[in-house]
Each structure stands twice: as C-alpha cells, then as structure tokens.
mmCIF file of C-alpha atoms and ligand atoms in Angstrom:
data_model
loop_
_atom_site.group_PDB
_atom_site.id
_atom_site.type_symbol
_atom_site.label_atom_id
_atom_site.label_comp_id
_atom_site.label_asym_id
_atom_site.label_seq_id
_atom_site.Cartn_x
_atom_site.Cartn_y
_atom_site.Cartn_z
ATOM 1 C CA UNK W 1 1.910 223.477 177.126
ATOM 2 C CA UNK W 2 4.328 223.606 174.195
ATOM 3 C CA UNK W 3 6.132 221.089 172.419
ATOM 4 C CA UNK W 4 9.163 221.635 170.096
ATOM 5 C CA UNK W 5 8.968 218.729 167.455
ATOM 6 C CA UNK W 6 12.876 218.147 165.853
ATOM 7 C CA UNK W 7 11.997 216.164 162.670
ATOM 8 C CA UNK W 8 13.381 216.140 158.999
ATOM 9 C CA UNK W 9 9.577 216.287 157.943
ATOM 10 C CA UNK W 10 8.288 219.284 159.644
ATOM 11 C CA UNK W 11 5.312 219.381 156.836
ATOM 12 C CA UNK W 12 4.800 215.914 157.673
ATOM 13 C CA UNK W 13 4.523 216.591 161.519
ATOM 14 C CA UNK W 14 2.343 219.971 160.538
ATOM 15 C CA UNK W 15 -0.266 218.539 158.634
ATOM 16 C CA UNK W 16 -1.744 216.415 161.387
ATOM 17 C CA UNK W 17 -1.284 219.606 163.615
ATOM 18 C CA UNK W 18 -3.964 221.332 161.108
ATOM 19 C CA UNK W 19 -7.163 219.174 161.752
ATOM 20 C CA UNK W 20 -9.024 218.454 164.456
ATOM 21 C CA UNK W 21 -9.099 218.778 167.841
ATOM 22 C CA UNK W 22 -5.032 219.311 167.796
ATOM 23 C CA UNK W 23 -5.208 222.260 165.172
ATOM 24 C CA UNK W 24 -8.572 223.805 167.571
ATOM 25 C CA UNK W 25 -6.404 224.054 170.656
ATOM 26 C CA UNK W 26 -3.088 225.650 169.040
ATOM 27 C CA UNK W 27 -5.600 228.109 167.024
ATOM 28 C CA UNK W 28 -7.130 228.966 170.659
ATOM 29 C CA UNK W 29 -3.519 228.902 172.365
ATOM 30 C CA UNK W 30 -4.535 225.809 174.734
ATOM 31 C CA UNK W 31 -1.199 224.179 172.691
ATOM 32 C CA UNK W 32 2.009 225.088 170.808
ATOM 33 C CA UNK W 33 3.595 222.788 168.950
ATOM 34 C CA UNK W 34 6.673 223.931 166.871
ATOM 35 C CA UNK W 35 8.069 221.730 163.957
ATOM 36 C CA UNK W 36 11.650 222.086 163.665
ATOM 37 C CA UNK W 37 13.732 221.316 160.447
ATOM 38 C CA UNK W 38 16.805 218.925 161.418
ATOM 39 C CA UNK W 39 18.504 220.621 158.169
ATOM 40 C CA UNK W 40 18.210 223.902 159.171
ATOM 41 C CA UNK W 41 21.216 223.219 162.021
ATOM 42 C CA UNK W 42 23.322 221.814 159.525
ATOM 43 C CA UNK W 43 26.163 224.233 158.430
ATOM 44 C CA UNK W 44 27.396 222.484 155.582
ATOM 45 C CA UNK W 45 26.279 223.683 151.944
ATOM 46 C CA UNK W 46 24.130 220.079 151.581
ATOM 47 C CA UNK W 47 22.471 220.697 154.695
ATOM 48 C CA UNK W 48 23.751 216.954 155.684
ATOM 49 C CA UNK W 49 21.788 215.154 158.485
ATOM 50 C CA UNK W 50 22.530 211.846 157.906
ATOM 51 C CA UNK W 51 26.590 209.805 157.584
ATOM 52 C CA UNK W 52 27.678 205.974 157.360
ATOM 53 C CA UNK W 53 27.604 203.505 160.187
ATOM 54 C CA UNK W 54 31.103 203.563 161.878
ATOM 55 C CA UNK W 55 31.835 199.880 161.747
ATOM 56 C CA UNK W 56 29.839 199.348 158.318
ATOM 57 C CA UNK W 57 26.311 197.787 157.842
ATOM 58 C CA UNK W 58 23.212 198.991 156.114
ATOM 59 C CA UNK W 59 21.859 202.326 156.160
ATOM 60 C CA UNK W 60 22.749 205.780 157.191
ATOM 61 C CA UNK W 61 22.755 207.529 160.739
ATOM 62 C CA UNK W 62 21.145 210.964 161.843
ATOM 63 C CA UNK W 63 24.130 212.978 162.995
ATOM 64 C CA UNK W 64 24.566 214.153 166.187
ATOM 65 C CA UNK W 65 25.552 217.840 165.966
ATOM 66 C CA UNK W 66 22.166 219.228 164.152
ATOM 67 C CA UNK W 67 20.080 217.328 166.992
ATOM 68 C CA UNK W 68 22.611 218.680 169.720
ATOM 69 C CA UNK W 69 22.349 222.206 168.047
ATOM 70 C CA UNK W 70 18.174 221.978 167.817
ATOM 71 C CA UNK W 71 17.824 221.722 170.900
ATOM 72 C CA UNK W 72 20.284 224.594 171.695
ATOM 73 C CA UNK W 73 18.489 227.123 169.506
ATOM 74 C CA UNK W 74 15.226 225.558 171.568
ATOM 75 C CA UNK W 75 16.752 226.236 174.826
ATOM 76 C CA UNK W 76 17.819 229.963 173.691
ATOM 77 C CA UNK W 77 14.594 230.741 172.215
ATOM 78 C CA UNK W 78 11.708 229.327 174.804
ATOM 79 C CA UNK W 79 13.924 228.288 177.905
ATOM 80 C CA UNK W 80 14.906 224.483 178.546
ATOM 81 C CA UNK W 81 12.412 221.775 177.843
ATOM 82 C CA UNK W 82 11.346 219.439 181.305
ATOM 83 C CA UNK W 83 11.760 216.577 179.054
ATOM 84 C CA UNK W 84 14.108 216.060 175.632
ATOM 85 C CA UNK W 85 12.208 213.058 174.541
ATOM 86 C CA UNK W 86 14.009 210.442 172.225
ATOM 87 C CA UNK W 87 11.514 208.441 170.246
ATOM 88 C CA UNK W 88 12.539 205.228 169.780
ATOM 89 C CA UNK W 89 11.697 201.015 169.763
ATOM 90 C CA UNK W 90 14.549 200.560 172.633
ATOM 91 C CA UNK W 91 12.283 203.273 175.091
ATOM 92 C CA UNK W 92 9.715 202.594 177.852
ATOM 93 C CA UNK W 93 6.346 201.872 176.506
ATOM 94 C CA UNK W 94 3.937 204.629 175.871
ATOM 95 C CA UNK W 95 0.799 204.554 177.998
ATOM 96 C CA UNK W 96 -1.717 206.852 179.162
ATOM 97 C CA UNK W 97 0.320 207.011 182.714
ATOM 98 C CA UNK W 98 2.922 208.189 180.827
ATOM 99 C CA UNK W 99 0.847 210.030 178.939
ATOM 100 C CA UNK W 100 -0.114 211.723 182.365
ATOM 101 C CA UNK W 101 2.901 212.208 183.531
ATOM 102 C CA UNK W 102 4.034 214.401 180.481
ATOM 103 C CA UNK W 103 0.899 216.334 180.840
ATOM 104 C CA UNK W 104 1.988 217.786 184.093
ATOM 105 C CA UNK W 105 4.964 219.512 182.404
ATOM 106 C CA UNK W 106 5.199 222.668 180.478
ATOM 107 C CA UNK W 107 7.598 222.312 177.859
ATOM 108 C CA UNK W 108 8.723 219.156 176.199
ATOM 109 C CA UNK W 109 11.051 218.979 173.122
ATOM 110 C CA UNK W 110 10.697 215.523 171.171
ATOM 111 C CA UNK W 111 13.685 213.933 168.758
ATOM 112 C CA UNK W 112 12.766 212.310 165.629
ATOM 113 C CA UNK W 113 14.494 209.334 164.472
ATOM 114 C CA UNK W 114 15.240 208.714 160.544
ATOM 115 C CA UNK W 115 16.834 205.889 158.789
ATOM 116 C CA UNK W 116 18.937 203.403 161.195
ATOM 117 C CA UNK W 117 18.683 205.509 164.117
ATOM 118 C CA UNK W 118 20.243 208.269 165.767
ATOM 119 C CA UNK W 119 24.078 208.379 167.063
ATOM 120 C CA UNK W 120 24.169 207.142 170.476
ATOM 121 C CA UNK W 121 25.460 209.918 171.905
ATOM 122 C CA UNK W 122 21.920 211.603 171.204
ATOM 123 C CA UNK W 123 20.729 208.813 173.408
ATOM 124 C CA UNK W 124 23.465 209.138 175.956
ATOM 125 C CA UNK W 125 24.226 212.835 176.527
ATOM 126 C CA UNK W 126 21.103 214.994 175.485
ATOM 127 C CA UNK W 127 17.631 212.625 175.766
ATOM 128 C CA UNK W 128 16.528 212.879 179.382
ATOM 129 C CA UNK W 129 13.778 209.800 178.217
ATOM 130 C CA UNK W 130 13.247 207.334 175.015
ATOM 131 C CA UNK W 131 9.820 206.692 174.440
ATOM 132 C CA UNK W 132 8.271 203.393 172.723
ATOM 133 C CA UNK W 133 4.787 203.554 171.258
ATOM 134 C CA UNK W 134 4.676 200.123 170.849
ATOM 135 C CA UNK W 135 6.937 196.824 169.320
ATOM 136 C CA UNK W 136 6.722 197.143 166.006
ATOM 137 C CA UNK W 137 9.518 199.176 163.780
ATOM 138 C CA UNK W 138 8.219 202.294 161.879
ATOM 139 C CA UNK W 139 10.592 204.131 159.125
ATOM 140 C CA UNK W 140 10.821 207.458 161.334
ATOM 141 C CA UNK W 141 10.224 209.097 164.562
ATOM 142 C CA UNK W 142 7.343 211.547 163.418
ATOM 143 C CA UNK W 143 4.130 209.141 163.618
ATOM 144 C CA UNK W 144 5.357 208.453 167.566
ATOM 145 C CA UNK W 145 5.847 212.123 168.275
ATOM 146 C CA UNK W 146 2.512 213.058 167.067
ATOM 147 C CA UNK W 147 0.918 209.945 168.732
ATOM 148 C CA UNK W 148 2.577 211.467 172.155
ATOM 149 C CA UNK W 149 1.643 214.987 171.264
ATOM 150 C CA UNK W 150 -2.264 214.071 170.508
ATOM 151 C CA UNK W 151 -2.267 211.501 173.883
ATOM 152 C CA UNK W 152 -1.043 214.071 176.336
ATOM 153 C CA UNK W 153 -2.954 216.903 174.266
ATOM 154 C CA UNK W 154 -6.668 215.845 175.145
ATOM 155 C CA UNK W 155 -5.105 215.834 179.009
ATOM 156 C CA UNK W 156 -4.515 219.123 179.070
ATOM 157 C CA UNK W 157 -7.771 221.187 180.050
ATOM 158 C CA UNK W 158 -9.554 222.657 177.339
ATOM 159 C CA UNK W 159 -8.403 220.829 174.734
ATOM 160 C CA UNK W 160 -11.159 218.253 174.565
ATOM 161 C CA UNK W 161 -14.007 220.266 174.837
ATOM 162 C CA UNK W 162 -16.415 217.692 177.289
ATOM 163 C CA UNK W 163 -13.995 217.059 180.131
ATOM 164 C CA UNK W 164 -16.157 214.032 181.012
ATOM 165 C CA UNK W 165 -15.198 212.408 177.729
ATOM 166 C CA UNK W 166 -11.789 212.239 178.643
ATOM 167 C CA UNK W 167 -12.298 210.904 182.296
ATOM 168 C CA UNK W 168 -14.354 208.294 180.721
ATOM 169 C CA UNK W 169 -12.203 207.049 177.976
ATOM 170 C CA UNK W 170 -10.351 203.565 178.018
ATOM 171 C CA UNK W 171 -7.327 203.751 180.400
ATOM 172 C CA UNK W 172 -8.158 206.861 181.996
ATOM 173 C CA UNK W 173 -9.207 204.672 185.223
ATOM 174 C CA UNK W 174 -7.806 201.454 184.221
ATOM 175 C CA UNK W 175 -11.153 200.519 182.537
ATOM 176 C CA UNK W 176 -12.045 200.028 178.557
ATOM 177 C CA UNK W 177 -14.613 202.461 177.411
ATOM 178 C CA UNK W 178 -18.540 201.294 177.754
ATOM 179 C CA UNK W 179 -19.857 200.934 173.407
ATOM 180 C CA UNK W 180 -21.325 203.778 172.435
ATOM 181 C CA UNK W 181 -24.554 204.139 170.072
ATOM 182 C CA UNK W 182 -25.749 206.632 167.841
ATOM 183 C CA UNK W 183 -29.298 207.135 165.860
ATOM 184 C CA UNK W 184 -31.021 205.251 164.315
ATOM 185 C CA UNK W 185 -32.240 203.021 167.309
ATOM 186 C CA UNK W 186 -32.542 200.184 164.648
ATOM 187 C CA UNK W 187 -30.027 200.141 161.523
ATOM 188 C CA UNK W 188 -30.771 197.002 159.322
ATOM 189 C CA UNK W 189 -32.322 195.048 161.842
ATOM 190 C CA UNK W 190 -29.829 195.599 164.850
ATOM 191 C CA UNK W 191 -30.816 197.398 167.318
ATOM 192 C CA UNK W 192 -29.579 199.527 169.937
ATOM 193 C CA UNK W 193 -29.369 197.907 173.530
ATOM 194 C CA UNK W 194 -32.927 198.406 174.464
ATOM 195 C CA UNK W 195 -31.890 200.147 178.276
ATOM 196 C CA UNK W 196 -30.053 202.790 176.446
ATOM 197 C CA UNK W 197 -33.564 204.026 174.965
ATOM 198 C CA UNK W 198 -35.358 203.240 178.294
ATOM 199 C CA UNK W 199 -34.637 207.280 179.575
ATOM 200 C CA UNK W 200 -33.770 205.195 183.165
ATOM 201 C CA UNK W 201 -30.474 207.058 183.992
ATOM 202 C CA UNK W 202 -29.498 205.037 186.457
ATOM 203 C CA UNK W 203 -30.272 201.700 184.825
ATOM 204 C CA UNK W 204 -28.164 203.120 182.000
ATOM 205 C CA UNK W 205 -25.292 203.893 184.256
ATOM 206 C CA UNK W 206 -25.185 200.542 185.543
ATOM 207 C CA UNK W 207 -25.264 199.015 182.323
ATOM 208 C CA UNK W 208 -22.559 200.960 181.041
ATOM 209 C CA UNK W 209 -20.311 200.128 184.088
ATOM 210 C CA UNK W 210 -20.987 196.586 183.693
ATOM 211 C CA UNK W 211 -20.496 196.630 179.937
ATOM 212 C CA UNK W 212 -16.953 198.791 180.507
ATOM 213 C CA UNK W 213 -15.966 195.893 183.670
ATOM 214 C CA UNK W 214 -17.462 192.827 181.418
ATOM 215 C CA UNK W 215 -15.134 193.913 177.945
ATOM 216 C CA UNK W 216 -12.017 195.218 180.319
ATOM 217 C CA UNK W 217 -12.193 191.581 182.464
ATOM 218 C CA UNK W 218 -12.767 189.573 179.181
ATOM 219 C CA UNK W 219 -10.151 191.555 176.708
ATOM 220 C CA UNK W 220 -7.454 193.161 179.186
ATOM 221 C CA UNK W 221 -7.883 191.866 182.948
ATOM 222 C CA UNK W 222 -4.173 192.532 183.233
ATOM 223 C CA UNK W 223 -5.763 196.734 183.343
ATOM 224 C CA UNK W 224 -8.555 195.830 186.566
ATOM 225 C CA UNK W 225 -5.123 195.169 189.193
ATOM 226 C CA UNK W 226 -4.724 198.794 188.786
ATOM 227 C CA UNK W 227 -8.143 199.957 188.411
ATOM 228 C CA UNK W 228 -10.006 202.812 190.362
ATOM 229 C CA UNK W 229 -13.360 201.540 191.039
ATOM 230 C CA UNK W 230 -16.257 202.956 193.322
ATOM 231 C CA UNK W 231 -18.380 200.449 195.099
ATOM 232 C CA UNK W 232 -20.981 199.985 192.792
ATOM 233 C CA UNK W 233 -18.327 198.935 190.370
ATOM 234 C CA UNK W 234 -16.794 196.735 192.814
ATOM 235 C CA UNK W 235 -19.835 194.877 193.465
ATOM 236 C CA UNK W 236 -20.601 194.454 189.410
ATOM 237 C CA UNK W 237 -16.978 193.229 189.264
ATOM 238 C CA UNK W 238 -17.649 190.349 192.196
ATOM 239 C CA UNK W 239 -20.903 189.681 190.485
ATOM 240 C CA UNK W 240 -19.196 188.908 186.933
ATOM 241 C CA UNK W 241 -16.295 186.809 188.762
ATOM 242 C CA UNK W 242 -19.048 184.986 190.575
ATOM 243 C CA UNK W 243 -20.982 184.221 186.856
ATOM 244 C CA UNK W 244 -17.556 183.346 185.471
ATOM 245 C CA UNK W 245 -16.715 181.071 187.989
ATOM 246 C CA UNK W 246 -19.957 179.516 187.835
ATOM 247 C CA UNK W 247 -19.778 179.085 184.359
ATOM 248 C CA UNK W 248 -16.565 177.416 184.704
ATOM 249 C CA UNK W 249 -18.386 174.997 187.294
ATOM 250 C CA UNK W 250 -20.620 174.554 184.697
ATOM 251 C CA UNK W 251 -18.366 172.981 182.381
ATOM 252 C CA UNK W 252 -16.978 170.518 185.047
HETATM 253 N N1 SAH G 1 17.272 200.379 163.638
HETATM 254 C C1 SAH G 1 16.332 200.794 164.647
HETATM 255 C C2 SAH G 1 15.023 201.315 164.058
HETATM 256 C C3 SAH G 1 15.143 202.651 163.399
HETATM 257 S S1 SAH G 1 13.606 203.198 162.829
HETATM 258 C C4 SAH G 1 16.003 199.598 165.528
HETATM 259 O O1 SAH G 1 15.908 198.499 164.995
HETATM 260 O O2 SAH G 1 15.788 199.783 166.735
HETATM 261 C C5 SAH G 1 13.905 204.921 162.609
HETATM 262 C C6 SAH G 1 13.364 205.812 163.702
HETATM 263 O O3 SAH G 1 11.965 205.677 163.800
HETATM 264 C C7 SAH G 1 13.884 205.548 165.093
HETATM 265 O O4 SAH G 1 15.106 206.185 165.296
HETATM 266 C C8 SAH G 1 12.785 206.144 165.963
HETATM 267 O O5 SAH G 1 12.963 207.531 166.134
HETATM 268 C C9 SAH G 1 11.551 205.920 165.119
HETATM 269 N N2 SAH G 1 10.755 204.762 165.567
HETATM 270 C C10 SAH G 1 10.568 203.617 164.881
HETATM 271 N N3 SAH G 1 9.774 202.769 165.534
HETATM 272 C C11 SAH G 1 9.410 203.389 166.687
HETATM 273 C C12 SAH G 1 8.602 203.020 167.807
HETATM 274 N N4 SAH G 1 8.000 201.853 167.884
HETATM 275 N N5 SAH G 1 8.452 203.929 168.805
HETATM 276 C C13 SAH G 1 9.073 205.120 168.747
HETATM 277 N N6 SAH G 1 9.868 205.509 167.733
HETATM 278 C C14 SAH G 1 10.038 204.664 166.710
#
C-alpha cells in the first residue's frame, strides 16, 4: 500500500515514519509513504502556499493551485490515488471501519491542512473524502494524516508482526481490549489477577472475554450493538446483563 502525504512539513510527517513499527514495514516494503512539500508546486520565487481570506477575517488560506498541482505530479508519477483524502474537522469521523475500509485500497494520497483551512475548491473539486479524527481543532493536517496512516498501517498484513494482536485489539470486533499484565506477578503489593498465573488456558480465555465484555458494556455499550460475538461471549454478555439488572433490583 502507498500513501502520498501533501504537507508543508514533510520532516514533520517523516520523523514519525522513522520509528517503530511504521519505519519496520516501509524498510521491509510492506508500506510506502511519500512526504510531499506543498512549496515545491509553487512557481513563484517565494514558493507562496498560503493568501488572504477573500471577504477578510483572520488568518491566511492554503492556495489551491500547489494542492491541485501535487496531486497531478502524484497522478503522473505512481498512477491515480483510490482516495484523495482531505483532512479536516468538517469530515466523517475516523474509526477503525474506516480505518478498514482504506486498508482495502492500494494507493491513497492525503491533503494537509495549514492555517485557516484550505480553499474550498480543494474540498469541492479534487478531495474524493474529508476525514475527522475527532472534535477538537489542531493547528495542521499532519498529526491526522499520520494518525490515518499508522491506523490503516497495522491492517495491512505484515505490518504488525503477531496478526492475533491486531484481531484482538479494541474495535477490531466491536469489543475494548481485555488488560494486559506483565512480570512481576506482584509489583508493590498489587498483584496480577491470580487466573492469569493459574496456566488454565481456558479459564484464562474466559476471563479475558468477560473482562473485554464487562469494560466495553460499562465504558462504551454504544460499541456491543455492533459487536461480533461467538456464543460463549454471548452467554458472558446475558450473564453480566442479568448481574446488572439484579444489582439494579438491588437498589430498589
Ligand atoms: N478553521 C478550521 C480549522 C483549521 S485547522 C475550522 O475551524 O474548521 C488547520 C488544518 O488542520 C485543517 O485544514 C485540517 O487539515 C487540520 N485539522 C485540524 N483539526 C483536525 C481534525 N480534528 N481532523 C482532521 N484534520 C484536522
């Protein structure tokens, strides 16, 4: 999978592409990720990205020609992305679905916001998506592109190295993660749950689907409409409703 990256802080978008698991797949060429400088589709001798709000106001506005011209030179040198991706607070949330869904594709170019925004006609003509990580207003489009990148990244197979990690993290099946414990078995008096040491894998399996249905129905039961569960998480679920609602009772 490749992604071209059109930023005005390629270094910026780079140096999280050199650690980790990210910088391990493009060094094996699981990934490609290109960083593209804005300025270098500029023609003028300033290299000019940004102009003035028509209509006044605060702020300056990225240009449309360099983005329009990116995405040329991207569609000349590595064929024309499946998805020109506009990051921005006005798209469609970012989830792991969507996540998914961009997974499945080969080449996807993103579009870095700076400043007030981007012209419109970015939006309008050239975008085929906007993407929202979340509601809240960062100063630039880079942080969301490489939050999408590393998302649909560990979908792609061998970038994570366990494929079982990522089929059992948070979301994958509309279920939080189980907690996870490390050695020592005691640190400062707390212990680790005492089935995890028992060496019963099946105990432990149950537990672990009953921890990951227990913090899923408590924090985010809005996820379990959705869920995938197999029967022996289905009964644990009716079990937990049944506890809850007896609680409830309880209270009465
Ligand atoms: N004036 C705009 C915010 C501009 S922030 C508004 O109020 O809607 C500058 C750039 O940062 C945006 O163009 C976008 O590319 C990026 N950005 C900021 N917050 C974001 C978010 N939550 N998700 C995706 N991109 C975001």
């Amino acid at each position: 999978m490749r992604f071209d990256i059109v930023t005005i802080f390629p270094r910026m978008v780079e140096a999280a592409l050199g650690e980790g698991i990210l910088a391990r797949a493009i060094q094996r060429n699981v990934l490609t990720v290109r960083a593209r400088d804005l300025r270098e589709f500029t023609e003028d001798r300033h290299r000019t990205v940004d102009d003035v709000p028509y209509g006044g106001g605060p702020g300056m506005v990225l240009k449309p020609e360099p983005l329009f011209k990116a995405v040329e030179a991207i569609r000349e040198e590595v064929g024309a992305p499946q998805a020109i991706v506009l990051v921005s607070p006005h798209g469609r949330r970012f989830t792991q679905a969507e996540a998914g869904r961009l997974a499945s594709l080969d080449r996807v170019a993103i579009l870095c916001g700076r400043y007030e925004g981007i012209d419109d006609r970015v939006r309008e003509q050239l975008a085929t998506e906007e993407i929202s990580i979340g509601d809240y207003v960062l100063s630039g489009g880079e942080l969301p592109a490489l939050v999408i990148v590393d998302a649909v990244a560990r979908l792609i197979p061998g970038v994570v190295g366990d494929e079982d990690s990522v089929a059992g993290d948070s979301f994958s099946r509309g279920l939080l993660d189980y907690p996870h414990y490390t050695r020592p078995a005691e640190f400062r008096e707390w212990k680790v749950p005492d089935v995890l040491v028992s060496g019963h894998h099946g105990e432990i399996r149950r537990w672990r689907k009953r921890q990951a249905l227990e913090l899923t129905l408590v924090r985010r039961p809005d996820l379990l409409v959705d869920a995938e569960l197999d029967v022996e998480e289905q009964e644990i679920l009716r079990e937990l409703m049944e506890a809850k609602k007896g609680a409830a009772h309880g209270r009465d």
